[in-house]
mmCIF file of C-alpha atoms in Angstrom:
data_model
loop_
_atom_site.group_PDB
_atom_site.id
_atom_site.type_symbol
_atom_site.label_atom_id
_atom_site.label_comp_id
_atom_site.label_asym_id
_atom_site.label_seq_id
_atom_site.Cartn_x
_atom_site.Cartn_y
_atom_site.Cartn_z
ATOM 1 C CA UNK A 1 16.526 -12.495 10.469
ATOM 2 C CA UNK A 2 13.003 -10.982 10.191
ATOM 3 C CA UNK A 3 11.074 -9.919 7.126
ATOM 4 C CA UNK A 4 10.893 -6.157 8.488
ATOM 5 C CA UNK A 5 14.611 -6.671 8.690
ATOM 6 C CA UNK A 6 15.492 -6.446 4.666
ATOM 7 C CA UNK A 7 13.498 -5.171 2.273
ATOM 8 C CA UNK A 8 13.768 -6.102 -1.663
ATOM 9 C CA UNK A 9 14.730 -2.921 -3.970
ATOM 10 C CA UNK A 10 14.620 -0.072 -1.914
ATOM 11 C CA UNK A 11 14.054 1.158 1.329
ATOM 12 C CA UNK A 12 11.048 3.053 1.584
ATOM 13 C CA UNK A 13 9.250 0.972 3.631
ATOM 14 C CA UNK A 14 12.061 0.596 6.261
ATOM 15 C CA UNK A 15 12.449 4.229 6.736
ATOM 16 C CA UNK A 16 8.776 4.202 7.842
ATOM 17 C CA UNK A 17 8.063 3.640 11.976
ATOM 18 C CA UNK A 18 5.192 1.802 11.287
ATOM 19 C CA UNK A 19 5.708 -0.198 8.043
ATOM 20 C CA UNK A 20 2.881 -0.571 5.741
ATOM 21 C CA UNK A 21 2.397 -4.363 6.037
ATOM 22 C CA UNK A 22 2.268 -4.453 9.850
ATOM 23 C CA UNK A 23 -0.339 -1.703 9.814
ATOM 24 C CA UNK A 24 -2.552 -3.557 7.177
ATOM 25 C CA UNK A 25 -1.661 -6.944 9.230
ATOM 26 C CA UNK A 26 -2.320 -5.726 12.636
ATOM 27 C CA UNK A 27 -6.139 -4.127 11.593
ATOM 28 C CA UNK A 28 -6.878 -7.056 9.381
ATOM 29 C CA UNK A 29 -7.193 -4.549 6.718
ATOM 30 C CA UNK A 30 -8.304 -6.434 3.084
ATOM 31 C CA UNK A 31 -6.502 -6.724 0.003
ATOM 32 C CA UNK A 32 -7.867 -3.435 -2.016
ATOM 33 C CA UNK A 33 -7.797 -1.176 1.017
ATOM 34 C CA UNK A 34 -4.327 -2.342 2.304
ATOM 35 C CA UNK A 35 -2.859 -1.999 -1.566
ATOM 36 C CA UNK A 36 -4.226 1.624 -1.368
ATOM 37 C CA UNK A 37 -2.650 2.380 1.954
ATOM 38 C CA UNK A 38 0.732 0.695 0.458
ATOM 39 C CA UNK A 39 1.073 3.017 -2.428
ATOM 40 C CA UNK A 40 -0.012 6.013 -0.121
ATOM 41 C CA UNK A 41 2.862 5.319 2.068
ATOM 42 C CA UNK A 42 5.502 4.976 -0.151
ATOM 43 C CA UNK A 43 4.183 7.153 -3.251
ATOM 44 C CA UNK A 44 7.124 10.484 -2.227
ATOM 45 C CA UNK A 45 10.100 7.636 -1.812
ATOM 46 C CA UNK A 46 9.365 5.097 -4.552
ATOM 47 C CA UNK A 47 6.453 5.608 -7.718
ATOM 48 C CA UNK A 48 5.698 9.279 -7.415
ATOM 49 C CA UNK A 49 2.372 10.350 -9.370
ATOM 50 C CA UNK A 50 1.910 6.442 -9.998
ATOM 51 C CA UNK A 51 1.850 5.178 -7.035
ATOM 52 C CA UNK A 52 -1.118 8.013 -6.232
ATOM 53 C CA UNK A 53 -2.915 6.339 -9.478
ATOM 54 C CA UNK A 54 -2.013 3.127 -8.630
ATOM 55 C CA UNK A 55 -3.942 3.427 -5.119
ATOM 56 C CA UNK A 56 -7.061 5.517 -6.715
ATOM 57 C CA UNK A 57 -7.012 2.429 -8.704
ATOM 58 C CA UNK A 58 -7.429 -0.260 -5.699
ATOM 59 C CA UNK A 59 -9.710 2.591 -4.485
ATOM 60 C CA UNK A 60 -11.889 2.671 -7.463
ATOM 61 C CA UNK A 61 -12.412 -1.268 -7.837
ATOM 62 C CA UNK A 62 -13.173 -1.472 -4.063
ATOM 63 C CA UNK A 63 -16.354 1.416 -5.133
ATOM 64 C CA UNK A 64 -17.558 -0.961 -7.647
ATOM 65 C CA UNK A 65 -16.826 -3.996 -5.657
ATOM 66 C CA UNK A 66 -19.268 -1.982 -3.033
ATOM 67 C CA UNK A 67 -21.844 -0.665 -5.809
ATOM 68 C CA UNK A 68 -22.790 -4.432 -6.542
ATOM 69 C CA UNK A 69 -23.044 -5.637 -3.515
#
């Protein structure tokens, strides 16, 4: 059995055609951005308004992560 094949808790990322981990894995997408695009993805199915917080979250350390570079 694969990992795509269960999912723990839910199923909101199985019901997706691309799931969120193979997109983020596939464009070798880093940790902040590919948090965001989790929480975007399953935000309707799973966490609602916090999931959309959670990601402006990622979002908003990745801007100050940027600033000081």
């Amino acid at each position: 059995m694969k990992a795509n094949d269960t999912q723990v808790a839910g199923n909101h990322y199985r019901k997706l055609k691309i799931q969120a981990w193979d997109f983020i894995a596939a464009n070798n997408i880093g940790f902040f951005e590919g948090n965001a695009i989790k929480y975007l993805t399953r935000w309707q199915d799973k966490g609602g308004i916090d999931d959309l917080r959670k990601a402006q979250h990622y979002i908003q350390k990745l801007i100050e992560i940027q600033e000081q570079a």
